PDB file of C-alpha atoms in Angstrom:
ATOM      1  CA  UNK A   1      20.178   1.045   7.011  1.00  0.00           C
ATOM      2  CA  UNK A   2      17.503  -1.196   6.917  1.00  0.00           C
ATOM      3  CA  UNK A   3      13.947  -0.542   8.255  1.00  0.00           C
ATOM      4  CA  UNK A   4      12.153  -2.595   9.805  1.00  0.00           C
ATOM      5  CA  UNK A   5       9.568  -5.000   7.617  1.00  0.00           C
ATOM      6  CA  UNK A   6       6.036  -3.595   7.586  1.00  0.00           C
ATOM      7  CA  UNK A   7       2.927  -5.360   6.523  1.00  0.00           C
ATOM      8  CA  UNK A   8      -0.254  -3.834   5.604  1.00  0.00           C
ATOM      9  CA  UNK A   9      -2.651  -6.311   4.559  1.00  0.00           C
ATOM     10  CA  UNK A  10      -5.142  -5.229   1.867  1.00  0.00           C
ATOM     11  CA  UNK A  11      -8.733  -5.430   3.422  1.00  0.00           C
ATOM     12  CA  UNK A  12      -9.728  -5.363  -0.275  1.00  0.00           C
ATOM     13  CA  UNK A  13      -9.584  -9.093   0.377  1.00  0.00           C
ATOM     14  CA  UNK A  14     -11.507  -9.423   3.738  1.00  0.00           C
ATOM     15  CA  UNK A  15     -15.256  -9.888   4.235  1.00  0.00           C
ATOM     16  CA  UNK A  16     -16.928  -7.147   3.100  1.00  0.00           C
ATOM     17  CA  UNK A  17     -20.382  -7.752   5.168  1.00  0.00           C
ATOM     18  CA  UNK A  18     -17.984  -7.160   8.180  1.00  0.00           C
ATOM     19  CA  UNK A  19     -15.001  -4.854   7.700  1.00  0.00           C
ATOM     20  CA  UNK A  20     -14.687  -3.362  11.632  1.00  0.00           C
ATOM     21  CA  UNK A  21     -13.998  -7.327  13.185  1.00  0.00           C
ATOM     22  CA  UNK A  22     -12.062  -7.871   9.856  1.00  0.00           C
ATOM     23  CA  UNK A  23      -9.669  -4.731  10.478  1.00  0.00           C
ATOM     24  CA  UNK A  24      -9.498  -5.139  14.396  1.00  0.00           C
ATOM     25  CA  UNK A  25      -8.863  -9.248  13.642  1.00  0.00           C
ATOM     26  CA  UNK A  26      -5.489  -8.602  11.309  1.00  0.00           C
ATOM     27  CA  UNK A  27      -4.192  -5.641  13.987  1.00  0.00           C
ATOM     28  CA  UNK A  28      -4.719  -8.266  16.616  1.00  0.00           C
ATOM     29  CA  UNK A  29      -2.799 -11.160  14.661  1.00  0.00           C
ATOM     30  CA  UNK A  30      -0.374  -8.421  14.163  1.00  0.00           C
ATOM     31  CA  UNK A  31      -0.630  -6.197  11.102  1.00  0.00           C
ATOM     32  CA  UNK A  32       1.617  -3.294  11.222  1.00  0.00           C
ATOM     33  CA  UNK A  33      -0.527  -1.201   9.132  1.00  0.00           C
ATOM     34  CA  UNK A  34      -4.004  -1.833   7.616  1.00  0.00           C
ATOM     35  CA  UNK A  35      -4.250  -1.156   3.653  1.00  0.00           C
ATOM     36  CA  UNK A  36      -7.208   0.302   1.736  1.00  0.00           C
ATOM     37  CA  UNK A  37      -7.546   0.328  -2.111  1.00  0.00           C
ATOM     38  CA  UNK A  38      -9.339   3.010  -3.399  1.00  0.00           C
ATOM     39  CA  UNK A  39     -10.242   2.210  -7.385  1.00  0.00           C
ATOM     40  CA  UNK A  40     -13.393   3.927  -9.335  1.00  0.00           C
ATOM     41  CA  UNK A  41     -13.724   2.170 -12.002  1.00  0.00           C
ATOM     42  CA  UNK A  42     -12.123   4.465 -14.024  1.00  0.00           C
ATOM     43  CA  UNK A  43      -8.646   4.698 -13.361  1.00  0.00           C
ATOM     44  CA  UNK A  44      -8.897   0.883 -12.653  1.00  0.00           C
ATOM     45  CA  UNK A  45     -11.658  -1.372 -13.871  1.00  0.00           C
ATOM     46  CA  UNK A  46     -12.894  -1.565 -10.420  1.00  0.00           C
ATOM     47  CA  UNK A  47     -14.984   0.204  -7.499  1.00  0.00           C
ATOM     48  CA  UNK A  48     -14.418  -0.233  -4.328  1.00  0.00           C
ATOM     49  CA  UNK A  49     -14.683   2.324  -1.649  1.00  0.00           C
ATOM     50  CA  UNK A  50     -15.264   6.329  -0.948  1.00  0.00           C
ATOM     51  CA  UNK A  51     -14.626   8.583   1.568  1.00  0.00           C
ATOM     52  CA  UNK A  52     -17.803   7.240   3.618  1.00  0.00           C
ATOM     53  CA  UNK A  53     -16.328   4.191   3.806  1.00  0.00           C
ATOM     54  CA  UNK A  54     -12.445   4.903   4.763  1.00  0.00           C
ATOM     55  CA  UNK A  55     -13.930   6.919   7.422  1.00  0.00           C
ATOM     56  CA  UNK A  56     -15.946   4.015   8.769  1.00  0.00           C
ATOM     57  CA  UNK A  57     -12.891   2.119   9.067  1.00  0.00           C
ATOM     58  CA  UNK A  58     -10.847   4.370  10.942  1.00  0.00           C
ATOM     59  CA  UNK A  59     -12.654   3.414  13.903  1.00  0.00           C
ATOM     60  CA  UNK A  60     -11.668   0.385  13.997  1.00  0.00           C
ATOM     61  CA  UNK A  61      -8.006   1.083  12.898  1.00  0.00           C
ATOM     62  CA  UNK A  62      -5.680   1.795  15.587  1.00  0.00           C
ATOM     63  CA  UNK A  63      -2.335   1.370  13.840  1.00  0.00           C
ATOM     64  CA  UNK A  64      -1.982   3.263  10.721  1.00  0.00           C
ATOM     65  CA  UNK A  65      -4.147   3.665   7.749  1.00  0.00           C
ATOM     66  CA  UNK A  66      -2.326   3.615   4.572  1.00  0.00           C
ATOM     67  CA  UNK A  67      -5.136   4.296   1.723  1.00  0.00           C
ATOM     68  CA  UNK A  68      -4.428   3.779  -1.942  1.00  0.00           C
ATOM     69  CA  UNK A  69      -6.128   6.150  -4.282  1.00  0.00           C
ATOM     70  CA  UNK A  70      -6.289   4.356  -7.630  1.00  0.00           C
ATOM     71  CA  UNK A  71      -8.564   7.128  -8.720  1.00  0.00           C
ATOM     72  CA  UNK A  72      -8.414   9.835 -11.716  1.00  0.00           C
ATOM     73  CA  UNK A  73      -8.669  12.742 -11.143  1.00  0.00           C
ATOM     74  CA  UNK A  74      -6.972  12.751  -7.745  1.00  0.00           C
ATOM     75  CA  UNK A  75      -6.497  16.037  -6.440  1.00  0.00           C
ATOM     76  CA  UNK A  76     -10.320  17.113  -5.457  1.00  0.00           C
ATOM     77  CA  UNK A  77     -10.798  14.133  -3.560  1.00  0.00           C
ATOM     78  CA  UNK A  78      -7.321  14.619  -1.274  1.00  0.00           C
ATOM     79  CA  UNK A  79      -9.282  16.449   1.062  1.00  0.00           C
ATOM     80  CA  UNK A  80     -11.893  14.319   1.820  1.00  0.00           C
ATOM     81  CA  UNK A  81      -9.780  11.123   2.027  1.00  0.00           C
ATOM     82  CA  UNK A  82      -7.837  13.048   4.535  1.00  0.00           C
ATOM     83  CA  UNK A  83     -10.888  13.787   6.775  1.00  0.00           C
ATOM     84  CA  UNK A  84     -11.920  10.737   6.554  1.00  0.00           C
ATOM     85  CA  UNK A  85      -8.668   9.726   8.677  1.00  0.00           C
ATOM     86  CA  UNK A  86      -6.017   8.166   5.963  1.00  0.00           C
ATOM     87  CA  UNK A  87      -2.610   8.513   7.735  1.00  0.00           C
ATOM     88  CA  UNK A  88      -0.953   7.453   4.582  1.00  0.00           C
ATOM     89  CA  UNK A  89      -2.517   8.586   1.213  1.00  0.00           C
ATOM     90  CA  UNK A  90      -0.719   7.619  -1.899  1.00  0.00           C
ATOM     91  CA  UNK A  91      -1.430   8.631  -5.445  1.00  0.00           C
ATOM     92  CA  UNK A  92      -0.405   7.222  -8.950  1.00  0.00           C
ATOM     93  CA  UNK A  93       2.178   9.277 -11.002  1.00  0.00           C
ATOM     94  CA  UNK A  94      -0.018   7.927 -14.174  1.00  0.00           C
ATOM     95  CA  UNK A  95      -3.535   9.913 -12.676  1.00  0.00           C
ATOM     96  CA  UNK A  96      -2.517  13.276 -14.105  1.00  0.00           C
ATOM     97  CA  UNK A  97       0.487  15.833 -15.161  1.00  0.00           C
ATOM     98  CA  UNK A  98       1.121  18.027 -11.505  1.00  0.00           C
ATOM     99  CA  UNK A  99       1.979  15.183  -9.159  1.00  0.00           C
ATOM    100  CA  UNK A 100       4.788  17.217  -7.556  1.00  0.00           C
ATOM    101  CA  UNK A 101       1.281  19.513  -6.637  1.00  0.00           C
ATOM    102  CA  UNK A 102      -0.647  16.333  -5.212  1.00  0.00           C
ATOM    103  CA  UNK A 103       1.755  15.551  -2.997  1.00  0.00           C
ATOM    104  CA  UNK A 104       2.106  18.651  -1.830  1.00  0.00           C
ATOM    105  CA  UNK A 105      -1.740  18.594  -1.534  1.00  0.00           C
ATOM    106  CA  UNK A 106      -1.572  15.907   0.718  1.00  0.00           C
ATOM    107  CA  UNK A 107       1.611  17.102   2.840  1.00  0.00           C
ATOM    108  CA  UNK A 108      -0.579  20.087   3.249  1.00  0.00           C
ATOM    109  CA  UNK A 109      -3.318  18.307   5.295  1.00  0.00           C
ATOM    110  CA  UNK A 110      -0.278  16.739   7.509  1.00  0.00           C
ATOM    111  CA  UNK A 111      -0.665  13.567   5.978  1.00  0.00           C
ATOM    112  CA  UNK A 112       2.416  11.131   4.873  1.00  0.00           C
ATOM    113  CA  UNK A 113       2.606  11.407   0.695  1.00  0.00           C
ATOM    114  CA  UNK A 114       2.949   8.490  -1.405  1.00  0.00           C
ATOM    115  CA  UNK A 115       3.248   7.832  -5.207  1.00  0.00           C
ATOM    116  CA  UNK A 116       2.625   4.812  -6.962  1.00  0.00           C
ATOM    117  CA  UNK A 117       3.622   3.532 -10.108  1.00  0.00           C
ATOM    118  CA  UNK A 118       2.303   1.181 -12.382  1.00  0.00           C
ATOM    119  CA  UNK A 119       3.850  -1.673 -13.782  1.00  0.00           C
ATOM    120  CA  UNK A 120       4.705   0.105 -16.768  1.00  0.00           C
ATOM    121  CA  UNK A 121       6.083   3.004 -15.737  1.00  0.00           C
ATOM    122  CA  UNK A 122       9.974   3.470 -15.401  1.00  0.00           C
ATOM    123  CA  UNK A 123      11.304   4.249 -11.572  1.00  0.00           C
ATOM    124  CA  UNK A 124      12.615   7.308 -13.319  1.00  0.00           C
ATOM    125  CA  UNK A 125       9.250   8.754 -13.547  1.00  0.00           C
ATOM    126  CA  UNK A 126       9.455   9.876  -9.732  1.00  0.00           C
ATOM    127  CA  UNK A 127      13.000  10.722  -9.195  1.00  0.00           C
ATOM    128  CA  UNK A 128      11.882  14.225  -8.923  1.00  0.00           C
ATOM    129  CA  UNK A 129       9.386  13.679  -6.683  1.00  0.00           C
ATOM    130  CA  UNK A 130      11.004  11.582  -3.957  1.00  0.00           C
ATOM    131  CA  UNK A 131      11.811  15.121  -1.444  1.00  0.00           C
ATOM    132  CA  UNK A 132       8.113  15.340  -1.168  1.00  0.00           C
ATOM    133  CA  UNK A 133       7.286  11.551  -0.823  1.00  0.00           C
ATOM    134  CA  UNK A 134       7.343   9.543   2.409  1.00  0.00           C
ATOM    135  CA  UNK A 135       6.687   6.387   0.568  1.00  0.00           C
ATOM    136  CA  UNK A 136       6.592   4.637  -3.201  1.00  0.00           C
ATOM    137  CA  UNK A 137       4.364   2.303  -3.919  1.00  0.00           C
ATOM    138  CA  UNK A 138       5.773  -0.242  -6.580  1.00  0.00           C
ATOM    139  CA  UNK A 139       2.992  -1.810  -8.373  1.00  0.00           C
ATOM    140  CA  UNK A 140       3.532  -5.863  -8.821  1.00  0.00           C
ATOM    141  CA  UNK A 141       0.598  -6.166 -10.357  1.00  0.00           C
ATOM    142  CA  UNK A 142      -1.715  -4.635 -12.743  1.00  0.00           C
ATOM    143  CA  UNK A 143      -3.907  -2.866 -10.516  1.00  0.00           C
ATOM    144  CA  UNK A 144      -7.789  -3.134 -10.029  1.00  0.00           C
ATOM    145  CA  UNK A 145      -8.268  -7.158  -8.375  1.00  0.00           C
ATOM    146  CA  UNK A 146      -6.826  -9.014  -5.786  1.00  0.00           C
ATOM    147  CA  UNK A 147      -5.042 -12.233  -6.225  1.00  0.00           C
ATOM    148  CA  UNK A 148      -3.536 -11.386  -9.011  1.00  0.00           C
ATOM    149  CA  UNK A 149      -0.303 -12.925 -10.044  1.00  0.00           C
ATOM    150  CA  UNK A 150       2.860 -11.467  -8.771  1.00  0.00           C
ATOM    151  CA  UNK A 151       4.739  -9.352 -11.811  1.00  0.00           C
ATOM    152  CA  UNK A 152       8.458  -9.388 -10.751  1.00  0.00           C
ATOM    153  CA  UNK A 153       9.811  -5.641 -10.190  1.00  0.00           C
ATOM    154  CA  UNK A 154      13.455  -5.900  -8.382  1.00  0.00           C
ATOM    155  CA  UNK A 155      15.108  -3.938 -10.840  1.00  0.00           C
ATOM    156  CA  UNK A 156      12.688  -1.103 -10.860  1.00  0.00           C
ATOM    157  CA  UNK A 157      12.833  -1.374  -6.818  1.00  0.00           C
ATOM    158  CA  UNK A 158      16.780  -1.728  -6.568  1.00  0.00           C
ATOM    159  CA  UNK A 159      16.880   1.276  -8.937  1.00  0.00           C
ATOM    160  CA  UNK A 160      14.538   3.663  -6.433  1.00  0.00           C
ATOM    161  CA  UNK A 161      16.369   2.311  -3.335  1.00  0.00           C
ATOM    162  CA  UNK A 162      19.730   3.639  -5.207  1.00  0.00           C
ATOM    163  CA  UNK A 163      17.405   6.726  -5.902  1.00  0.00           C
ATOM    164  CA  UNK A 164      16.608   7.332  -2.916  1.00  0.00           C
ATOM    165  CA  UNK A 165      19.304   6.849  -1.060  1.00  0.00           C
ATOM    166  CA  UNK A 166      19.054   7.636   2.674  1.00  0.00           C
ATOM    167  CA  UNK A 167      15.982   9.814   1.957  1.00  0.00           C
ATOM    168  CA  UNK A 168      13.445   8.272   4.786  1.00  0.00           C
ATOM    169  CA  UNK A 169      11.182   6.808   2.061  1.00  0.00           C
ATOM    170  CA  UNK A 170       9.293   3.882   2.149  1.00  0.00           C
ATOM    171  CA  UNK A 171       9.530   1.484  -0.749  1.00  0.00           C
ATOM    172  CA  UNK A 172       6.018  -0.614  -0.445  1.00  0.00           C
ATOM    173  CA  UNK A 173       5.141  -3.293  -2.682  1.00  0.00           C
ATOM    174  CA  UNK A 174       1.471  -4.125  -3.711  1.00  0.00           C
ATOM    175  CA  UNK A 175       0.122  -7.034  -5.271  1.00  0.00           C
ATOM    176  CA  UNK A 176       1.010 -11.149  -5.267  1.00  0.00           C
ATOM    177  CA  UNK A 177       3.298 -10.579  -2.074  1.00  0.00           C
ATOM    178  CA  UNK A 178       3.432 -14.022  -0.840  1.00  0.00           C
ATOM    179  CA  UNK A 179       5.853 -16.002   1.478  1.00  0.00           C
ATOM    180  CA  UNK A 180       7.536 -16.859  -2.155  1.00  0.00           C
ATOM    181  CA  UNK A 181       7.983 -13.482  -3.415  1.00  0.00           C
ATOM    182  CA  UNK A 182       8.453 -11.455  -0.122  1.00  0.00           C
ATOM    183  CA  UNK A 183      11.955 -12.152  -0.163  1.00  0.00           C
ATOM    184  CA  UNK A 184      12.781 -11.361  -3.094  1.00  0.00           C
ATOM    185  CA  UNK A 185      11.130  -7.469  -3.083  1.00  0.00           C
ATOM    186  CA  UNK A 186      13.286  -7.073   0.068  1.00  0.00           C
ATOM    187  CA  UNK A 187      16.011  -7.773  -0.453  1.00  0.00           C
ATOM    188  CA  UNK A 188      16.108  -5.428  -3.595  1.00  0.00           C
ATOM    189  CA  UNK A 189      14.765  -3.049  -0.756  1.00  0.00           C
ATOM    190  CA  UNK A 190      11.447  -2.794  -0.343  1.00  0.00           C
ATOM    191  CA  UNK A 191      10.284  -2.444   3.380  1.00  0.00           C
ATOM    192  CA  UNK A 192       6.399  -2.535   3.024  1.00  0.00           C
ATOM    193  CA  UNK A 193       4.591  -5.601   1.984  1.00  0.00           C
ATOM    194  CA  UNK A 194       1.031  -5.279   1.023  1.00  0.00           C
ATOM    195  CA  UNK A 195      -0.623  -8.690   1.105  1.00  0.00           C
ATOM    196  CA  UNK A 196      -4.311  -9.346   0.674  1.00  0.00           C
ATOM    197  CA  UNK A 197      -5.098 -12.573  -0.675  1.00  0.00           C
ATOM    198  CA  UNK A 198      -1.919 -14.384   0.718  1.00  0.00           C
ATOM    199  CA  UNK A 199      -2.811 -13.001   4.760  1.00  0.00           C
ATOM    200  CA  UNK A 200      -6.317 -13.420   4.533  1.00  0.00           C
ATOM    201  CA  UNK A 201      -6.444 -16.921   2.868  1.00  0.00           C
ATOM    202  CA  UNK A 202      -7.507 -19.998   5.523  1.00  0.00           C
ATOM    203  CA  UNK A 203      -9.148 -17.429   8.194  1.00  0.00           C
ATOM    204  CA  UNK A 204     -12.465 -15.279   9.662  1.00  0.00           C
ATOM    205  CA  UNK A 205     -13.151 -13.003  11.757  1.00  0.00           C
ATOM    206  CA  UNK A 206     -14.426 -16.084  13.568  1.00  0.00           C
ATOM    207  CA  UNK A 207     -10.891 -18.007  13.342  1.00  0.00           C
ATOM    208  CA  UNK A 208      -8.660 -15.123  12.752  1.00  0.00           C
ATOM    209  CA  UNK A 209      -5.157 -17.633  13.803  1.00  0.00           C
ATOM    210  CA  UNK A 210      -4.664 -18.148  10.117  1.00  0.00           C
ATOM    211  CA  UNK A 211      -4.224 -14.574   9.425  1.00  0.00           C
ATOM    212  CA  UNK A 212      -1.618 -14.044  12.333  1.00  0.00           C
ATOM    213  CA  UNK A 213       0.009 -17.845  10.685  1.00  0.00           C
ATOM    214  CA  UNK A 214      -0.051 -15.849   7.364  1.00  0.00           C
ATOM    215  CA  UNK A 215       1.659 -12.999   8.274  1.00  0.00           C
ATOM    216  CA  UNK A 216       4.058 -14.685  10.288  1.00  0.00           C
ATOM    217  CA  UNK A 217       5.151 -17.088   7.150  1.00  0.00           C
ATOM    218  CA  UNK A 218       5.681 -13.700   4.706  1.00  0.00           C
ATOM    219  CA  UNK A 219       8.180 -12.485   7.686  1.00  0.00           C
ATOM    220  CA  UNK A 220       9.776 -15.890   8.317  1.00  0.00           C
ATOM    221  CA  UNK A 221      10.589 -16.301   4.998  1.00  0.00           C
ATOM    222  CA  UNK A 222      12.081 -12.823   4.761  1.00  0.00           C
ATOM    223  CA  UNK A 223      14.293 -13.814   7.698  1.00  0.00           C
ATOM    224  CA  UNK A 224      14.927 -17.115   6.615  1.00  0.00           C
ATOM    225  CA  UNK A 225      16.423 -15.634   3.091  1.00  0.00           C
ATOM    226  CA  UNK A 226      18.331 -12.790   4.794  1.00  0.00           C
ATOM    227  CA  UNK A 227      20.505 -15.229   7.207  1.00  0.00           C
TER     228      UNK A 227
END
């Protein structure tokens, strides 16, 4: 059965001088989820936020906080992204060898478990993971920057929806998820669109319509494909 479509847009592109009004402005225009990308210039040639930060945001979040650790190591910093209020916290199979043990790590501080994977790495590579995972993030672009161009990925995400058959596992997609390529990551079967660049394009916390406009085209098109 099909879920219903989620999307999380990526406040990786919103205003950083005011992240609260940006985060309350998308749930208003009607985000399902809010999405934060964690990178340390290490794992990913970026930086971008810590624990200080994600907890900052969760006051303003009041639907769920999916966070996006594209960090190496991973495991010592589960903990603290959990207190800091992540609802989701998902982890790259490439950021070590015991990711059966991270997701247990997070499960273990009653959090839902994700695992990414780059665009690189076969669908395979998780297969043994998906009884601890509640989601898998499918990488559609190289990850460390927004507005990147969308890499397409519908085998690799038809083969993990055969995977994972009627687990209850998320497929999300992040990166250059537009009204263009939306469709075509669903109906392979994704059911979580992340979307930064494409949401928060047009818009401000001081004319936030654009972003509700935004999300409403990714949906419409989705719709307008499946009829």
């Amino acid at each position: 059965m099909r879920r219903p479509l989620i999307i999380a847009p990526s406040i990786l592109s919103a205003d950083f001088a005011d992240f609260g009004r940006e985060i309350e402005a998308i749930e208003a225009q009607g985000a399902d989820w809010v999405h934060v990308d964690v990178m340390d210039g290490h794992f990913v040639p970026n930086l971008t936020f810590g624990p200080p930060a994600v907890a900052a945001f969760r006051k303003h979040v009041k639907t769920v906080m999916d966070v996006h650790l594209m960090i190496a190591p991973v495991d010592p910093y589960i903990e603290a992204f959990a207190e800091a209020g992540a609802d989701v916290i998902t982890a790259h199979v490439e950021a070590g060898p015991h990711s059966h043990r991270t997701l247990q790590a997070i499960r273990a501080k009653g959090k839902k478990a994700g695992i990414a994977l780059n665009p690189g790495t076969p669908a395979e590579a998780v297969r043994h993971l998906l009884d601890l995972a509640d989601l898998v993030c499918v990488m559609t672009v190289n990850p460390g920057f927004s507005g990147q161009k969308f890499l397409d990925m519908t085998a690799k995400i038809r083969a993990l929806r055969a995977m994972i058959g009627d687990r209850p596992v998320h497929i999300e997609i992040d990166g250059g998820v537009t009204p263009e390529t939306a469709p075509l990551v669903v109906a392979a079967g994704a059911d979580v669109l992340v979307a930064g660049s494409a949401v928060f394009k047009g818009g401000s916390v001081g004319n936030p319509a654009p972003y509700g406009a935004n999300m409403r085209a990714i949906r419409d098109s989705v719709l307008r494909a499946a009829a």
